[in-house]
Amino acid sequence: MAAILRLHGVVAGYGAGDILKGVDLSVEPGTVTCLIGPNGAGKSTVLKTVSGLLRPGRGRVVYRDQEINQLRPKARLLLGIVHVPQERSLFPAMTVWDNLLMGGYVIKDAKVVKARLEQAVAAFPICANRASTHAGSLSGGEQKQVELARTLILDPTLVLLDEPSIGLDPKSRRVVFDSIRTLSATGVTILLVEQNARSGLAASDVGAVLETGLVRLVASAASLLDDPQVARLYLGAGGGAGTRPTPDKETADE
């Protein structure tokens, strides 16, 4: 099966500094891929380069066999690439339902929006149960569910998730990772950056280790969870499956 996303020798950064120093990565359709690695490795920068918030200085970003290096973020959005940033992106004073509707602002056909709203509600029932609630009054985990539901209004084929569980309590984190699998079950491909590396891998099919701006290792998420060296370096001391993970805190702009 052909990869839905390929990065070939991508070099990118901010100002005069390169954070990504030749990233090679392939993402298969229908999978959840989790990027892990130390602070400053470039994980969030990979997502920004794919969504168009940052253009690579060198290398190629190929989406469904189309090079997209020169496309603006809106053009990539219309191709089916949706970036959910680390920061909360809901409008807190608006209702949950109105936040969902905002997800379809670029869609002119009201019937299409209605059909996608039904799909979003079916996948994330909280959107119907709390439809008239102001988004700002929801818990962090509930807000993230609404954010994920809103992506479905755009009928994405690739969703980029940046630190979806950051700042959440353990119960809310579990809700978020269950929601990621729910989103994946709709057929959406997910590229995930997660500060809690163990939880991110547990919710994923594939893991990729990013270090000093390069992809050092790609393997099944399960095998990375069982790898003693990966556990020692990235998953917290002890490395066993029952070990409580040490958060891999990531800055928003690496």
GROMACS .gro file of C-alpha atoms in nm:
model
  254
    1MET     CA    1   0.000   0.000   0.000
    2ALA     CA    2   0.139   0.341  -0.098
    3ALA     CA    3   0.221   0.582   0.181
    4ILE     CA    4  -0.024   0.871   0.225
    5LEU     CA    5   0.256   1.101   0.346
    6ARG     CA    6   0.627   1.098   0.273
    7LEU     CA    7   0.900   1.333   0.392
    8HIS     CA    8   1.225   1.312   0.198
    9GLY     CA    9   1.533   1.480   0.344
   10VAL     CA   10   1.330   1.762   0.498
   11VAL     CA   11   1.532   2.046   0.645
   12ALA     CA   12   1.335   2.317   0.829
   13GLY     CA   13   1.365   2.557   1.117
   14TYR     CA   14   1.312   2.907   1.247
   15GLY     CA   15   1.527   3.203   1.148
   16ALA     CA   16   1.885   3.097   1.090
   17GLY     CA   17   1.857   2.769   1.281
   18ASP     CA   18   1.755   2.434   1.134
   19ILE     CA   19   1.556   2.209   1.369
   20LEU     CA   20   1.491   1.934   1.113
   21LYS     CA   21   1.816   1.824   0.953
   22GLY     CA   22   1.705   1.578   0.689
   23VAL     CA   23   1.390   1.402   0.807
   24ASP     CA   24   1.282   1.092   0.617
   25LEU     CA   25   0.944   0.952   0.717
   26SER     CA   26   0.659   0.758   0.558
   27VAL     CA   27   0.308   0.733   0.701
   28GLU     CA   28   0.080   0.455   0.584
   29PRO     CA   29  -0.292   0.525   0.526
   30GLY     CA   30  -0.531   0.430   0.804
   31THR     CA   31  -0.262   0.413   1.071
   32VAL     CA   32  -0.181   0.608   1.386
   33THR     CA   33   0.188   0.704   1.391
   34CYS     CA   34   0.342   0.854   1.705
   35LEU     CA   35   0.657   1.065   1.700
   36ILE     CA   36   0.862   1.035   2.018
   37GLY     CA   37   1.200   1.174   2.120
   38PRO     CA   38   1.370   1.420   2.354
   39ASN     CA   39   1.285   1.786   2.394
   40GLY     CA   40   1.396   1.994   2.098
   41ALA     CA   41   1.416   1.695   1.861
   42GLY     CA   42   1.178   1.860   1.614
   43LYS     CA   43   0.857   1.664   1.666
   44SER     CA   44   0.619   1.962   1.660
   45THR     CA   45   0.823   2.112   1.377
   46VAL     CA   46   0.747   1.805   1.164
   47LEU     CA   47   0.374   1.868   1.204
   48LYS     CA   48   0.408   2.237   1.117
   49THR     CA   49   0.607   2.148   0.806
   50VAL     CA   50   0.338   1.906   0.690
   51SER     CA   51   0.048   2.148   0.753
   52GLY     CA   52   0.225   2.441   0.588
   53LEU     CA   53   0.278   2.658   0.894
   54LEU     CA   54   0.649   2.619   0.819
   55ARG     CA   55   0.804   2.565   0.478
   56PRO     CA   56   1.109   2.343   0.445
   57GLY     CA   57   1.436   2.496   0.334
   58ARG     CA   58   1.525   2.172   0.157
   59GLY     CA   59   1.366   1.836   0.092
   60ARG     CA   60   1.019   1.730  -0.018
   61VAL     CA   61   0.683   1.683   0.153
   62VAL     CA   62   0.467   1.451  -0.058
   63TYR     CA   63   0.100   1.394   0.018
   64ARG     CA   64  -0.087   1.133  -0.183
   65ASP     CA   65   0.183   1.146  -0.452
   66GLN     CA   66   0.163   1.527  -0.480
   67GLU     CA   67   0.450   1.746  -0.366
   68ILE     CA   68   0.299   2.012  -0.141
   69ASN     CA   69   0.605   2.217  -0.039
   70GLN     CA   70   0.474   2.537  -0.198
   71LEU     CA   71   0.108   2.504  -0.098
   72ARG     CA   72  -0.036   2.742   0.161
   73PRO     CA   73  -0.198   2.600   0.476
   74LYS     CA   74  -0.552   2.657   0.343
   75ALA     CA   75  -0.474   2.467   0.024
   76ARG     CA   76  -0.341   2.176   0.231
   77LEU     CA   77  -0.653   2.190   0.447
   78LEU     CA   78  -0.868   2.156   0.137
   79LEU     CA   79  -0.662   1.852   0.036
   80GLY     CA   80  -0.759   1.684   0.362
   81ILE     CA   81  -0.474   1.772   0.599
   82VAL     CA   82  -0.603   1.900   0.934
   83HIS     CA   83  -0.365   2.025   1.205
   84VAL     CA   84  -0.492   2.021   1.565
   85PRO     CA   85  -0.243   2.238   1.758
   86GLN     CA   86  -0.116   2.188   2.111
   87GLU     CA   87  -0.305   2.495   2.232
   88ARG     CA   88  -0.680   2.468   2.288
   89SER     CA   89  -0.847   2.579   1.968
   90LEU     CA   90  -1.215   2.595   2.062
   91PHE     CA   91  -1.402   2.924   2.098
   92PRO     CA   92  -1.478   2.915   2.472
   93ALA     CA   93  -1.775   3.155   2.466
   94MET     CA   94  -1.947   2.964   2.185
   95THR     CA   95  -2.153   2.648   2.229
   96VAL     CA   96  -2.021   2.306   2.142
   97TRP     CA   97  -2.253   2.295   1.841
   98ASP     CA   98  -2.140   2.633   1.710
   99ASN     CA   99  -1.779   2.522   1.748
  100LEU     CA  100  -1.858   2.220   1.531
  101LEU     CA  101  -2.020   2.445   1.272
  102MET     CA  102  -1.706   2.658   1.263
  103GLY     CA  103  -1.524   2.349   1.141
  104GLY     CA  104  -1.718   2.376   0.815
  105TYR     CA  105  -1.655   2.743   0.744
  106VAL     CA  106  -1.477   2.665   0.415
  107ILE     CA  107  -1.757   2.435   0.293
  108LYS     CA  108  -2.026   2.605   0.085
  109ASP     CA  109  -2.270   2.314   0.057
  110ALA     CA  110  -2.501   2.309   0.362
  111LYS     CA  111  -2.607   1.951   0.290
  112VAL     CA  112  -2.246   1.836   0.305
  113VAL     CA  113  -2.196   2.014   0.637
  114LYS     CA  114  -2.513   1.853   0.778
  115ALA     CA  115  -2.401   1.505   0.674
  116ARG     CA  116  -2.060   1.555   0.829
  117LEU     CA  117  -2.211   1.690   1.150
  118GLU     CA  118  -2.407   1.367   1.177
  119GLN     CA  119  -2.086   1.169   1.127
  120ALA     CA  120  -1.906   1.372   1.393
  121VAL     CA  121  -2.186   1.326   1.646
  122ALA     CA  122  -2.200   0.953   1.577
  123ALA     CA  123  -1.828   0.922   1.648
  124PHE     CA  124  -1.828   1.162   1.945
  125PRO     CA  125  -2.169   1.156   2.120
  126ILE     CA  126  -2.057   1.424   2.367
  127CYS     CA  127  -2.119   1.676   2.087
  128ALA     CA  128  -2.491   1.601   2.097
  129ASN     CA  129  -2.512   1.553   2.472
  130ARG     CA  130  -2.342   1.889   2.542
  131ALA     CA  131  -2.446   2.071   2.223
  132SER     CA  132  -2.576   2.384   2.396
  133THR     CA  133  -2.297   2.402   2.655
  134HIS     CA  134  -2.035   2.674   2.625
  135ALA     CA  135  -1.712   2.506   2.515
  136GLY     CA  136  -1.510   2.691   2.777
  137SER     CA  137  -1.702   2.519   3.057
  138LEU     CA  138  -1.603   2.168   2.943
  139SER     CA  139  -1.318   1.976   3.102
  140GLY     CA  140  -0.989   1.955   2.914
  141GLY     CA  141  -1.063   1.602   2.799
  142GLU     CA  142  -1.412   1.697   2.682
  143GLN     CA  143  -1.276   1.995   2.490
  144LYS     CA  144  -1.026   1.772   2.312
  145GLN     CA  145  -1.307   1.537   2.210
  146VAL     CA  146  -1.493   1.830   2.055
  147GLU     CA  147  -1.175   1.940   1.875
  148LEU     CA  148  -1.134   1.592   1.729
  149ALA     CA  149  -1.502   1.580   1.630
  150ARG     CA  150  -1.466   1.915   1.457
  151THR     CA  151  -1.192   1.776   1.234
  152LEU     CA  152  -1.449   1.535   1.085
  153ILE     CA  153  -1.649   1.828   0.947
  154LEU     CA  154  -1.360   1.882   0.706
  155ASP     CA  155  -1.362   1.515   0.600
  156PRO     CA  156  -0.986   1.481   0.662
  157THR     CA  157  -0.766   1.204   0.534
  158LEU     CA  158  -0.470   1.306   0.754
  159VAL     CA  159  -0.496   1.459   1.102
  160LEU     CA  160  -0.188   1.604   1.274
  161LEU     CA  161  -0.224   1.600   1.653
  162ASP     CA  162   0.024   1.800   1.860
  163GLU     CA  163   0.042   1.704   2.229
  164PRO     CA  164  -0.330   1.620   2.268
  165SER     CA  165  -0.300   1.516   2.634
  166ILE     CA  166  -0.080   1.799   2.762
  167GLY     CA  167  -0.201   1.946   3.089
  168LEU     CA  168  -0.471   1.682   3.141
  169ASP     CA  169  -0.528   1.462   3.445
  170PRO     CA  170  -0.490   1.082   3.402
  171LYS     CA  171  -0.865   1.022   3.357
  172SER     CA  172  -0.891   1.290   3.088
  173ARG     CA  173  -0.580   1.154   2.916
  174ARG     CA  174  -0.744   0.813   2.888
  175VAL     CA  175  -1.052   0.975   2.734
  176VAL     CA  176  -0.834   1.157   2.480
  177PHE     CA  177  -0.647   0.845   2.373
  178ASP     CA  178  -0.973   0.652   2.343
  179SER     CA  179  -1.096   0.940   2.124
  180ILE     CA  180  -0.788   0.913   1.903
  181ARG     CA  181  -0.867   0.548   1.839
  182THR     CA  182  -1.229   0.646   1.768
  183LEU     CA  183  -1.107   0.898   1.512
  184SER     CA  184  -0.878   0.637   1.358
  185ALA     CA  185  -1.169   0.393   1.333
  186THR     CA  186  -1.341   0.634   1.093
  187GLY     CA  187  -1.056   0.569   0.845
  188VAL     CA  188  -0.856   0.884   0.917
  189THR     CA  189  -0.476   0.862   0.918
  190ILE     CA  190  -0.318   1.022   1.225
  191LEU     CA  191   0.032   1.159   1.283
  192LEU     CA  192   0.067   1.222   1.654
  193VAL     CA  193   0.319   1.404   1.874
  194GLU     CA  194   0.269   1.320   2.239
  195GLN     CA  195   0.454   1.435   2.552
  196ASN     CA  196   0.356   1.114   2.732
  197ALA     CA  197   0.548   0.881   2.503
  198ARG     CA  198   0.427   0.555   2.656
  199SER     CA  199   0.059   0.651   2.631
  200GLY     CA  200   0.111   0.783   2.278
  201LEU     CA  201   0.269   0.460   2.160
  202ALA     CA  202   0.001   0.252   2.333
  203ALA     CA  203  -0.263   0.431   2.122
  204SER     CA  204  -0.063   0.398   1.798
  205ASP     CA  205   0.021   0.143   1.532
  206VAL     CA  206   0.366   0.279   1.444
  207GLY     CA  207   0.627   0.471   1.640
  208ALA     CA  208   0.910   0.686   1.507
  209VAL     CA  209   1.201   0.806   1.721
  210LEU     CA  210   1.313   1.159   1.633
  211GLU     CA  211   1.645   1.282   1.770
  212THR     CA  212   1.855   1.588   1.684
  213GLY     CA  213   1.635   1.661   1.385
  214LEU     CA  214   1.657   1.315   1.228
  215VAL     CA  215   1.438   1.004   1.237
  216ARG     CA  216   1.657   0.743   1.404
  217LEU     CA  217   1.416   0.450   1.422
  218VAL     CA  218   1.075   0.348   1.287
  219ALA     CA  219   0.901   0.033   1.413
  220SER     CA  220   0.569  -0.096   1.533
  221ALA     CA  221   0.453   0.090   1.841
  222ALA     CA  222   0.427  -0.237   2.033
  223SER     CA  223   0.789  -0.328   1.961
  224LEU     CA  224   0.909   0.015   2.074
  225LEU     CA  225   0.716  -0.023   2.399
  226ASP     CA  226   0.893  -0.355   2.457
  227ASP     CA  227   1.241  -0.231   2.358
  228PRO     CA  228   1.451  -0.186   2.676
  229GLN     CA  229   1.675   0.079   2.521
  230VAL     CA  230   1.382   0.282   2.390
  231ALA     CA  231   1.215   0.250   2.730
  232ARG     CA  232   1.528   0.368   2.910
  233LEU     CA  233   1.581   0.668   2.683
  234TYR     CA  234   1.227   0.785   2.611
  235LEU     CA  235   0.965   0.611   2.823
  236GLY     CA  236   1.087   0.673   3.176
  237ALA     CA  237   1.301   0.478   3.418
  238GLY     CA  238   1.241   0.105   3.448
  239GLY     CA  239   1.097   0.056   3.101
  240GLY     CA  240   0.856  -0.224   3.196
  241ALA     CA  241   0.506  -0.227   3.057
  242GLY     CA  242   0.363  -0.135   3.396
  243THR     CA  243   0.605   0.149   3.464
  244ARG     CA  244   0.449   0.489   3.504
  245PRO     CA  245   0.573   0.706   3.216
  246THR     CA  246   0.781   1.014   3.268
  247PRO     CA  247   0.629   1.301   3.067
  248ASP     CA  248   0.834   1.400   2.763
  249LYS     CA  249   0.759   1.770   2.782
  250GLU     CA  250   0.777   1.945   2.449
  251THR     CA  251   0.778   2.315   2.377
  252ALA     CA  252   0.528   2.445   2.123
  253ASP     CA  253   0.808   2.579   1.901
  254GLU     CA  254   1.104   2.344   1.910
   0.00000   0.00000   0.00000
